Short mmCIF file of C-alpha atoms and ligand atoms in Angstrom, two decimals:
data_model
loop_
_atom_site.label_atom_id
_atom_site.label_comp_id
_atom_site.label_asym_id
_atom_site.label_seq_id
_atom_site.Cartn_x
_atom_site.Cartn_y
_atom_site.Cartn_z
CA UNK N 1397 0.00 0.00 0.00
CA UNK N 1398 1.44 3.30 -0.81
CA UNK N 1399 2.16 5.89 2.18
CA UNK N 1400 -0.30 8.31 3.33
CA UNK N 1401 0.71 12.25 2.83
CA UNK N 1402 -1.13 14.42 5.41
CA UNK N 1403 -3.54 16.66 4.19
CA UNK N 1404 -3.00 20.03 3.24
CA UNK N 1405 -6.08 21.29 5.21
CA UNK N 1406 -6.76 21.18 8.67
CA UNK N 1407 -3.99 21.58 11.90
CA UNK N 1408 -0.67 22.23 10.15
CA UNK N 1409 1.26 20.11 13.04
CA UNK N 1410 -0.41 16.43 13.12
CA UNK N 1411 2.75 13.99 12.38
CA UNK N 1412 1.88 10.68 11.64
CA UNK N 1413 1.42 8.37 14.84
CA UNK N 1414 4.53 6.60 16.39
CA UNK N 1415 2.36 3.32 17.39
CA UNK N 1416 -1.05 1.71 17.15
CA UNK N 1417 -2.33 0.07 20.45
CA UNK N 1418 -3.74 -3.58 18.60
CA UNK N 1419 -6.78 -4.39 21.10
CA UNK N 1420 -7.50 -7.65 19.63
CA UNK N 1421 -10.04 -8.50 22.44
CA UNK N 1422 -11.26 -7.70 25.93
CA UNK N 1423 -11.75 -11.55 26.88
CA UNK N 1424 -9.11 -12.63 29.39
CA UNK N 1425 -8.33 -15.33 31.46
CA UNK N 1426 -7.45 -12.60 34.57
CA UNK N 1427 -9.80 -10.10 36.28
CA UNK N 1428 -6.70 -7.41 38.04
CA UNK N 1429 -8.43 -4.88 39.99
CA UNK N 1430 -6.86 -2.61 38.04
CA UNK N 1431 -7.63 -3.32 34.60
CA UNK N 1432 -7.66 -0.45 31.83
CA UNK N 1433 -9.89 -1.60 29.74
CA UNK N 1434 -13.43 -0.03 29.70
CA UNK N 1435 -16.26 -0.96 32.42
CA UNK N 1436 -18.25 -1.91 29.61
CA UNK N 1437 -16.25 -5.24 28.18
CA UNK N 1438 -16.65 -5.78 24.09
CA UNK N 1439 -18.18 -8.87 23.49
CA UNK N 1440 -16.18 -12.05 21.39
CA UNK N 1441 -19.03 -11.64 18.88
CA UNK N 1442 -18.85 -7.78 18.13
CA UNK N 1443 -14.33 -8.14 17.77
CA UNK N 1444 -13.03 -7.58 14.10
CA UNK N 1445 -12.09 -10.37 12.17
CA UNK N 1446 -8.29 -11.19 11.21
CA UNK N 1447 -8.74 -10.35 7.85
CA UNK N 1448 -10.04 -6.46 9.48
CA UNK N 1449 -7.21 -6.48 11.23
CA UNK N 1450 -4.78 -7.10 8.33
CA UNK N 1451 -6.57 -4.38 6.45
CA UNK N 1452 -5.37 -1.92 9.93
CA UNK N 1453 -2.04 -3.05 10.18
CA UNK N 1454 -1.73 -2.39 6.35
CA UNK N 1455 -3.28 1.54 6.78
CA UNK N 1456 -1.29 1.53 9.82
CA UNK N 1457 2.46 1.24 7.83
CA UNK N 1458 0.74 3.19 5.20
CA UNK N 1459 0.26 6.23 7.57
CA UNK N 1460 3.46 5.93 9.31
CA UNK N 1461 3.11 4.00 12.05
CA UNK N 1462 6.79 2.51 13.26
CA UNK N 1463 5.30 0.08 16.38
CA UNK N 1464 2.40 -2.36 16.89
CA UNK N 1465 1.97 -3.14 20.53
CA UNK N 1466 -0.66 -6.56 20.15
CA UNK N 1467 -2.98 -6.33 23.47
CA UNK N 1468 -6.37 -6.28 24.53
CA UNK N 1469 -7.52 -8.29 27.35
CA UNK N 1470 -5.19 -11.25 26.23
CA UNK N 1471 -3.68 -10.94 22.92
CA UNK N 1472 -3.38 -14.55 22.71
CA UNK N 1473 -7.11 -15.82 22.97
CA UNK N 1474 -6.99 -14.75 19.20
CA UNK N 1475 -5.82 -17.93 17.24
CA UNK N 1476 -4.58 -15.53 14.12
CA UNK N 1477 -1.99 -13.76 16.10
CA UNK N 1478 1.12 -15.78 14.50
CA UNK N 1479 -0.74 -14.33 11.34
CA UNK N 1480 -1.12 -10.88 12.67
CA UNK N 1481 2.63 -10.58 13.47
CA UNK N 1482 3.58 -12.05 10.25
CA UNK N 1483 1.11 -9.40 8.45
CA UNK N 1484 2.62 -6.61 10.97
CA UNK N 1485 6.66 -7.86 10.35
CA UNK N 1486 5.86 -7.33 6.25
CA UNK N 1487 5.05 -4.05 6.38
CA UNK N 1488 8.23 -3.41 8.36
CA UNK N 1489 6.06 -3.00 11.88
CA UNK N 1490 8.18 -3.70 14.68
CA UNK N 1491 5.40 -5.93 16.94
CA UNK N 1492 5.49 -6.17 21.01
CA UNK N 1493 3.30 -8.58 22.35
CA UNK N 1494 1.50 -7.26 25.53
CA UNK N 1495 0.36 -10.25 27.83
CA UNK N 1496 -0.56 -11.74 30.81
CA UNK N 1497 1.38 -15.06 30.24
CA UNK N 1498 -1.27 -17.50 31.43
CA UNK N 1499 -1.80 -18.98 28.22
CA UNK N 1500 0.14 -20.90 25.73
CA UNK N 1501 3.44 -21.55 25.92
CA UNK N 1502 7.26 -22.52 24.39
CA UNK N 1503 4.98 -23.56 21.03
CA UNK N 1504 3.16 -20.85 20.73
CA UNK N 1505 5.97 -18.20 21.49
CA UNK N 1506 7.94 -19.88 19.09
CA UNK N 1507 5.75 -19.48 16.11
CA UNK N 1508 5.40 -15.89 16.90
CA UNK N 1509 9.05 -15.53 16.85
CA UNK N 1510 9.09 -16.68 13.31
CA UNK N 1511 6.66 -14.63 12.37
CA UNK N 1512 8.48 -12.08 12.98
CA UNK N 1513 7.49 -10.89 16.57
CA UNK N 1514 10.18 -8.50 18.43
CA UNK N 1515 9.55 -8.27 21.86
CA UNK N 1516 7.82 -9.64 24.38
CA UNK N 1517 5.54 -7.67 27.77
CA UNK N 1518 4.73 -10.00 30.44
CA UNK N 1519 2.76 -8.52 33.25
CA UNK N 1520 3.17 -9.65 36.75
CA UNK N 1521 1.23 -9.05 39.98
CA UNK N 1522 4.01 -9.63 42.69
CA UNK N 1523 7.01 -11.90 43.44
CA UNK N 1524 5.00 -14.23 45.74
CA UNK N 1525 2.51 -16.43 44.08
CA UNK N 1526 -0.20 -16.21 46.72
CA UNK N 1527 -0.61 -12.89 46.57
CA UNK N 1528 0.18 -12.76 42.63
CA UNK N 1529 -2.63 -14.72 41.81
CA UNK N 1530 -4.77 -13.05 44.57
CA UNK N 1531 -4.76 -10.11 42.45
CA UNK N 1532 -4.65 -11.84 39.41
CA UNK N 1533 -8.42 -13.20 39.91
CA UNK N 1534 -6.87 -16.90 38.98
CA UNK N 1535 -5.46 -19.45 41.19
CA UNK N 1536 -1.79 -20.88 39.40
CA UNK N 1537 -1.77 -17.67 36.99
CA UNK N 1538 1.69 -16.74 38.38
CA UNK N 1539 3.11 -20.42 38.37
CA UNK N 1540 2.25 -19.86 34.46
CA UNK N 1541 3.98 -16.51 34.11
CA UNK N 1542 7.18 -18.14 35.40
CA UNK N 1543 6.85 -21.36 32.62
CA UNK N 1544 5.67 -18.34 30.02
CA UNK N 1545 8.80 -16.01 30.93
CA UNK N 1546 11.19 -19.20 30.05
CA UNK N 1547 9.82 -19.75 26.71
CA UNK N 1548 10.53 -16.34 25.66
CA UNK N 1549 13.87 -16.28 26.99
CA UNK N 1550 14.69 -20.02 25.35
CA UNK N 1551 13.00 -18.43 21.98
CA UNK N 1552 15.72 -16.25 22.09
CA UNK N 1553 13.40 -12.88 22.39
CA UNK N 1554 13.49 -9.91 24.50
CA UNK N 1555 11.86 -9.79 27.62
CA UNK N 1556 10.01 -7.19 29.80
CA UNK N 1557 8.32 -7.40 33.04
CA UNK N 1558 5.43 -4.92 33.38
CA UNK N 1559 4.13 -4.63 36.98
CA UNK N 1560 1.65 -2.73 38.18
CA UNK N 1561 2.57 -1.42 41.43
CA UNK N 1562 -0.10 -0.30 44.02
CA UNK N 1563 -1.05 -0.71 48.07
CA UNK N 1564 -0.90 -4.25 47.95
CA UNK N 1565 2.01 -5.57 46.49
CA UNK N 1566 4.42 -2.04 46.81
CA UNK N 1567 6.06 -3.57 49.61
CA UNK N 1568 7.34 -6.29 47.87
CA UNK N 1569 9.28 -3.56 45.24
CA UNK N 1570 12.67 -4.92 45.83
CA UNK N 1571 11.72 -8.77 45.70
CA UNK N 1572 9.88 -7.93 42.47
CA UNK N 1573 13.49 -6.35 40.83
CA UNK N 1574 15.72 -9.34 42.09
CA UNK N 1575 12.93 -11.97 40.08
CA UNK N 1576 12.66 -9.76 37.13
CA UNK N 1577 16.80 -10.44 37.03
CA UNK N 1578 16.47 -13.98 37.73
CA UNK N 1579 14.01 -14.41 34.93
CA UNK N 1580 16.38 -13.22 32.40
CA UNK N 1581 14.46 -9.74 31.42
CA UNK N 1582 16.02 -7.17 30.13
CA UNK N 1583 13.49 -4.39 31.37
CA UNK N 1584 11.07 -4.30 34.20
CA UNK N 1585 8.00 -1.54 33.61
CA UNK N 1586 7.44 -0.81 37.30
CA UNK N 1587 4.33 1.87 36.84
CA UNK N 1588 2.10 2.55 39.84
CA UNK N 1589 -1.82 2.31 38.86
CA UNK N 1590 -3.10 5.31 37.10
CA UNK N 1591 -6.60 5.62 38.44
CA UNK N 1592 -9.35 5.17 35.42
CA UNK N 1593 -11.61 2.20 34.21
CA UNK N 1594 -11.91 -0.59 36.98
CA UNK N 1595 -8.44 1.02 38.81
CA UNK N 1596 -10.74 4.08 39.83
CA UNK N 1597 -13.01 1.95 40.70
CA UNK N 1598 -10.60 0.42 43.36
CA UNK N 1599 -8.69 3.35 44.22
CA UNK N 1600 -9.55 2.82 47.34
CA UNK N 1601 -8.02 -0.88 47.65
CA UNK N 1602 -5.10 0.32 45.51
CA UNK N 1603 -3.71 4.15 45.92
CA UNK N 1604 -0.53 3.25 48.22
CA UNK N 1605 -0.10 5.95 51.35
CA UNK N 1606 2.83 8.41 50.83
CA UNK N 1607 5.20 6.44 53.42
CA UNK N 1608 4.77 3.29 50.82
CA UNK N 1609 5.65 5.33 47.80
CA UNK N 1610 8.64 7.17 49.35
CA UNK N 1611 10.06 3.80 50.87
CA UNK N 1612 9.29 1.96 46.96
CA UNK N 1613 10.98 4.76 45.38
CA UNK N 1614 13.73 4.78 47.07
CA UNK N 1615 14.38 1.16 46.53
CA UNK N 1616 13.83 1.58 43.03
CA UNK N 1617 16.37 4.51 42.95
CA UNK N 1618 19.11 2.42 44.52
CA UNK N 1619 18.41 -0.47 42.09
CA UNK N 1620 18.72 0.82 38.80
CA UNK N 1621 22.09 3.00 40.28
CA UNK N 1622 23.12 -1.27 41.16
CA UNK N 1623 21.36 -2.99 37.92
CA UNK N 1624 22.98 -0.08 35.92
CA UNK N 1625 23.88 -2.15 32.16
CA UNK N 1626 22.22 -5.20 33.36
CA UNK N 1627 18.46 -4.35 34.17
CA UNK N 1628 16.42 -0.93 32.58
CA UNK N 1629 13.79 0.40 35.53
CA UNK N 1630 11.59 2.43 33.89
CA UNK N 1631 9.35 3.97 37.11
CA UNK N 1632 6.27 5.66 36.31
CA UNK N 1633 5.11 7.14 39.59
CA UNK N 1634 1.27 7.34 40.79
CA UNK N 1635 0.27 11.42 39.43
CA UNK N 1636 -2.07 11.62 42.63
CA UNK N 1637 1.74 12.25 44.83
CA UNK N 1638 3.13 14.90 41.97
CA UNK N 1639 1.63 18.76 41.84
CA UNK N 1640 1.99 18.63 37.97
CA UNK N 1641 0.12 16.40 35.42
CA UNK N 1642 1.81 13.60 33.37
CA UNK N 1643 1.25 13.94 29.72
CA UNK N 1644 -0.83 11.20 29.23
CA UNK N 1645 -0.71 9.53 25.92
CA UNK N 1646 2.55 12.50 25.12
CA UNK N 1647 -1.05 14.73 24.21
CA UNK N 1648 -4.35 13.85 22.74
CA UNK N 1649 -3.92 12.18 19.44
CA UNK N 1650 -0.24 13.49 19.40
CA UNK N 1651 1.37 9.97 19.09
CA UNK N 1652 -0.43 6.90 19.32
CA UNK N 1653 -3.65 5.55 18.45
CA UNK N 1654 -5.78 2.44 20.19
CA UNK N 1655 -8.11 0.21 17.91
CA UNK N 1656 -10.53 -0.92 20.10
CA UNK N 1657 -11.68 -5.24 19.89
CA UNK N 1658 -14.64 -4.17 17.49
CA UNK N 1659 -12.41 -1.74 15.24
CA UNK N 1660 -13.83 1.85 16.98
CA UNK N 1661 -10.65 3.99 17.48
CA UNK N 1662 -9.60 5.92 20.47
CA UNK N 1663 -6.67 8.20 21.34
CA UNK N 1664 -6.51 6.33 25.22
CA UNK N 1665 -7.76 3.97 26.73
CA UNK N 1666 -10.57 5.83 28.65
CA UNK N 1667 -11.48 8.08 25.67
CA UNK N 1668 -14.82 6.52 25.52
CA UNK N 1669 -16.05 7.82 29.12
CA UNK N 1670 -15.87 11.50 27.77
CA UNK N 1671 -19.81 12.09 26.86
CA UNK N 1672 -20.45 13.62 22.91
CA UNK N 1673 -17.48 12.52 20.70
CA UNK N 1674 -18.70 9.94 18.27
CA UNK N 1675 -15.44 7.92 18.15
CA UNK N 1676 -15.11 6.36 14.45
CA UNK N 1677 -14.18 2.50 13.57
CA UNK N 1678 -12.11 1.55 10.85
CA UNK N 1679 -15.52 -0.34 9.45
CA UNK N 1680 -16.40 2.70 8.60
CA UNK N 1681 -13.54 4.60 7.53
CA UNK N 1682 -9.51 4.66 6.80
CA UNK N 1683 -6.87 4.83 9.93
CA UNK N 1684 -5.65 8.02 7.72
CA UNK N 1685 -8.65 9.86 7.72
CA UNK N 1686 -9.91 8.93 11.54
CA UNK N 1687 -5.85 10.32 12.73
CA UNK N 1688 -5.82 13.49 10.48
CA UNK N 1689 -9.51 14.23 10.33
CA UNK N 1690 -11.89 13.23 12.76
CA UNK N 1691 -13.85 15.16 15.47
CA UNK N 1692 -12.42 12.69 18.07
CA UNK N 1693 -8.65 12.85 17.37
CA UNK N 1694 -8.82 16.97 16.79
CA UNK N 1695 -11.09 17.96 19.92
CA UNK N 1696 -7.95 17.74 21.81
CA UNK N 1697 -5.60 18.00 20.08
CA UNK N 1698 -2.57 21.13 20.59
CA UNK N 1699 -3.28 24.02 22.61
CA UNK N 1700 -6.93 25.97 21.57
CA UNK N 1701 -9.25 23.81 23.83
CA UNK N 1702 -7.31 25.15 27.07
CA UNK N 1703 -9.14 26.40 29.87
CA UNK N 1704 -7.41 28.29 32.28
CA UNK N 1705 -4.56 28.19 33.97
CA UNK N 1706 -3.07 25.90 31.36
CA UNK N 1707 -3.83 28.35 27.98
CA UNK N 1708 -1.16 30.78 29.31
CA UNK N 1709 0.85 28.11 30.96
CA UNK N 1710 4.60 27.65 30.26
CA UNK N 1711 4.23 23.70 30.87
CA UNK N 1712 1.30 23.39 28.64
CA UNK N 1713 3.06 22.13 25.46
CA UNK N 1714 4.75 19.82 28.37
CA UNK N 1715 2.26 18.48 29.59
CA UNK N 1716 -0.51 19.40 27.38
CA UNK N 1717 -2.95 20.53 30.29
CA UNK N 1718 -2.71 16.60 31.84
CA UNK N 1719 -5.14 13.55 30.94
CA UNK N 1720 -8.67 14.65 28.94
CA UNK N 1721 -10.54 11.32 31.14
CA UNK N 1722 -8.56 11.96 34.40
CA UNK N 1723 -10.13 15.26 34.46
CA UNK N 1724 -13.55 14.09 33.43
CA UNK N 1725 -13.83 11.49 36.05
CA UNK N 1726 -12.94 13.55 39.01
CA UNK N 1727 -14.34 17.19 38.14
CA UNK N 1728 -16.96 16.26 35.58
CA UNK N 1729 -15.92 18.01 33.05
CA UNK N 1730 -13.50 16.75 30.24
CA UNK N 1731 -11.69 20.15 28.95
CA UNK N 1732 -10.75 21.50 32.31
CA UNK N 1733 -6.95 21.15 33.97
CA UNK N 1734 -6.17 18.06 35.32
CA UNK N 1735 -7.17 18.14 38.81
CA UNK N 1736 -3.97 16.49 39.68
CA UNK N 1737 -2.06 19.76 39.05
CA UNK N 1738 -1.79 21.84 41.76
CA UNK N 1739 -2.89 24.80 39.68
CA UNK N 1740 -6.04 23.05 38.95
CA UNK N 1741 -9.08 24.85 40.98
CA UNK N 1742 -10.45 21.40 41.41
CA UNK N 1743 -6.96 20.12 42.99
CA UNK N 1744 -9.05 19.39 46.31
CA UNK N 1745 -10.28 16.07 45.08
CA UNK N 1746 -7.05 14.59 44.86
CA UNK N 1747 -6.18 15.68 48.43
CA UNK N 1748 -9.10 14.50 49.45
CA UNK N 1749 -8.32 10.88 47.57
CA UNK N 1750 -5.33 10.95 49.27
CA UNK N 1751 -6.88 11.04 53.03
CA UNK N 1752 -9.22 8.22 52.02
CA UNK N 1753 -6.04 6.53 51.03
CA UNK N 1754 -4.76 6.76 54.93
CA UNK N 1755 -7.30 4.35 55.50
CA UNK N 1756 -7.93 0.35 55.54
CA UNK N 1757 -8.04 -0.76 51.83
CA UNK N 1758 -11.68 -1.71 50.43
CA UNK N 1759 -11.43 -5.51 48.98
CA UNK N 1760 -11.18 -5.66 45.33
CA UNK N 1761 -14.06 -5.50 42.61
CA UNK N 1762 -12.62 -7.79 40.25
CA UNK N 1763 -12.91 -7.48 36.31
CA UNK N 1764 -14.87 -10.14 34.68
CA UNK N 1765 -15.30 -10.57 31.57
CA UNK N 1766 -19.03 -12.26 31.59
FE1 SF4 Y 3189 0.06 21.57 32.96
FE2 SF4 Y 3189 -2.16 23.08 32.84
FE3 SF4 Y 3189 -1.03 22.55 35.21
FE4 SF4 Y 3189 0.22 24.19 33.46
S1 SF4 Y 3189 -1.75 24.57 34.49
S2 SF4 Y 3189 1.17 22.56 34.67
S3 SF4 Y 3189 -0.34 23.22 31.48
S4 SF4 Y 3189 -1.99 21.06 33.78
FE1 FES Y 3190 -7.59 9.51 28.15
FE2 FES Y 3190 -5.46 10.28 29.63
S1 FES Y 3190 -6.48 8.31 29.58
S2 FES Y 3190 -6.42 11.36 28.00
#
């Protein structure tokens, strides 16, 4: 397919995405607390077929796209991944496979890797397997991880450990580091919950108290001075502790783009909770023409919707006034500042998070996919 020129109309700065978030479905074998996929699970029968899916991953290289990060739920419930990569790999895609591990195995991981997969996410809930599959949702998930991380590493393919850090498994930071080494990766993702989707529903269970975060980042500090050409710790820490914003997503429809298991398109993964933007689906139209020229990738896109304080703020092609569904779900309104910046007039809420967060956690409301 030939490559997509951006149009001469419209905003004058839209470069072409960097990566396209590959939801292939929202069916998966664990229920974390924390989940970011939508409240509202797609259903198997609504998901785009493979041969959609090729179509996307052929606009995708078209438009410019360098990375395809194959997710959903859990990637691997689709049988035509092996196919997808292989599609992805000859259009010169470099493909990451985003999963929870718990299915398949040294077979399956070896087929992708001849299709032409690069790299390999495995999430993981904790170092202990109790408590690992406790907030997994599924008894032996983490025993599975473990068998899951040595295929990769025997099919010869890099290896990342993505944990989610929160309340209940913070403590265990440093334990979490020394099994991330022993399993051979090459990068652990330690990110602390961001609090959307089912995590905001469980902010309570899961925002750690300041004491936590202070001890867990200084652990993590001394570690990657130690691991230093052995281990990369990339630390995302939890927004609710900072006074400015991070810029979630690098800025509305800046960067990346989600296809969602039944082809609609997002910019995020929370897009959908922002009320009167008629998100489009590649059914209905090209990846080019929903990045460059739809209502839902413009309405936030640069600097013109700022409200103040961000429009005459020196951060706010920084941070790009914070996260769009961040500052819907705590202030109601989608185009005001980020509560989580302290300049925010709505800042309160997050203190007042932060108090609830002094007390004892709620139990979990596990995601389901029914
Ligand atoms: Fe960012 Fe807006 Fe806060 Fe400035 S006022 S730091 S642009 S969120
Ligand atoms: Fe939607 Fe941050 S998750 S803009």
């Amino acid at each position: 397919m030939p490559s997509v020129d951006p149009p001469t109309a419209g905003p004058p700065t839209i470069d072409p995405p960097l990566a396209l978030l590959a939801e292939l479905t929202h069916r998966c074998p664990l229920a974390c607390p924390y989940c970011s996929n939508p409240i509202e699970l797609e259903r198997a029968s609504s998901e785009l077929h493979g041969e959609d899916w090729r179509r996307v991953l052929r606009e995708a290289a078209a438009l410019g796209v360098l990375q395809v990060h194959f997710s959903g739920g859990e990637p691997m419930v689709r049988r035509e991944l092996a196919t997808l990569i292989a599609e992805a790999a000859s259009h010169g895609l470099y493909s990451n496979l985003i999963t929870s591990g718990a299915l398949g195995g040294e077979r399956e991981i070896a087929a992708f890797a001849e299709a032409g997969l690069r790299h390999v996410q495995l999430s993981l809930q904790d170092h202990e397997a109790a408590n690992a599959d406790r907030i997994a949702g599924l008894a032996g998930a983490f025993e599975r991880k473990m068998k899951f991380a040595a295929a990769v590493r025997a099919a010869g393919l890099p290896l990342t450990l993505n944990m989610v850090v929160h309340r209940q498994n913070l403590d265990g930071i440093a334990e979490m580091i020394d099994l991330a080494q022993s399993l051979g990766a090459r990068r652990v993702e330690i990110a602390h919950v961001q609090y959307y989707a089912w995590a905001l529903e469980n902010r309570a269970a899961l925002l750690p108290t300041r004491a936590q975060l202070d001890e867990a980042t200084r652990i993590v500090e001394a570690a990657r001075e130690r691991l230093k050409g052995v281990l990369a710790i990339d630390y995302v820490v939890p927004d609710y502790y900072g006074v400015r914003p991070k810029s979630c997503m690098n800025g509305w429809g800046r960067q990346f783009l989600n296809v969602m298991p039944s082809g609609t398109v997002v910019p995020c993964h929370a897009a959908q909770t922002i009320p009167g933007i008629d998100f489009p689906s590649v059914r209905e139209a090209s990846l080019a023409d929903i990045w460059y020229r739809s209502d839902a990738f413009n309405r936030f896109r640069g600097t013109g919707w700022m409200p103040d304080p961000c429009r005459d703020c020196d951060r706010r092609e920084i941070d790009w006034g914070g996260c769009r569904c961040q500052a819907l779900a705590l202030t109601g309104d989608a185009a005001r500042t980020d509560p989580v910046c302290a300049l925010s007039p709505e800042h309160g809420v997050i203190e007042a998070a932060l108090t609830e967060a002094a007390a004892a956690p709620a139990p979990f409301i596990y995601r389901r996919y029914r």
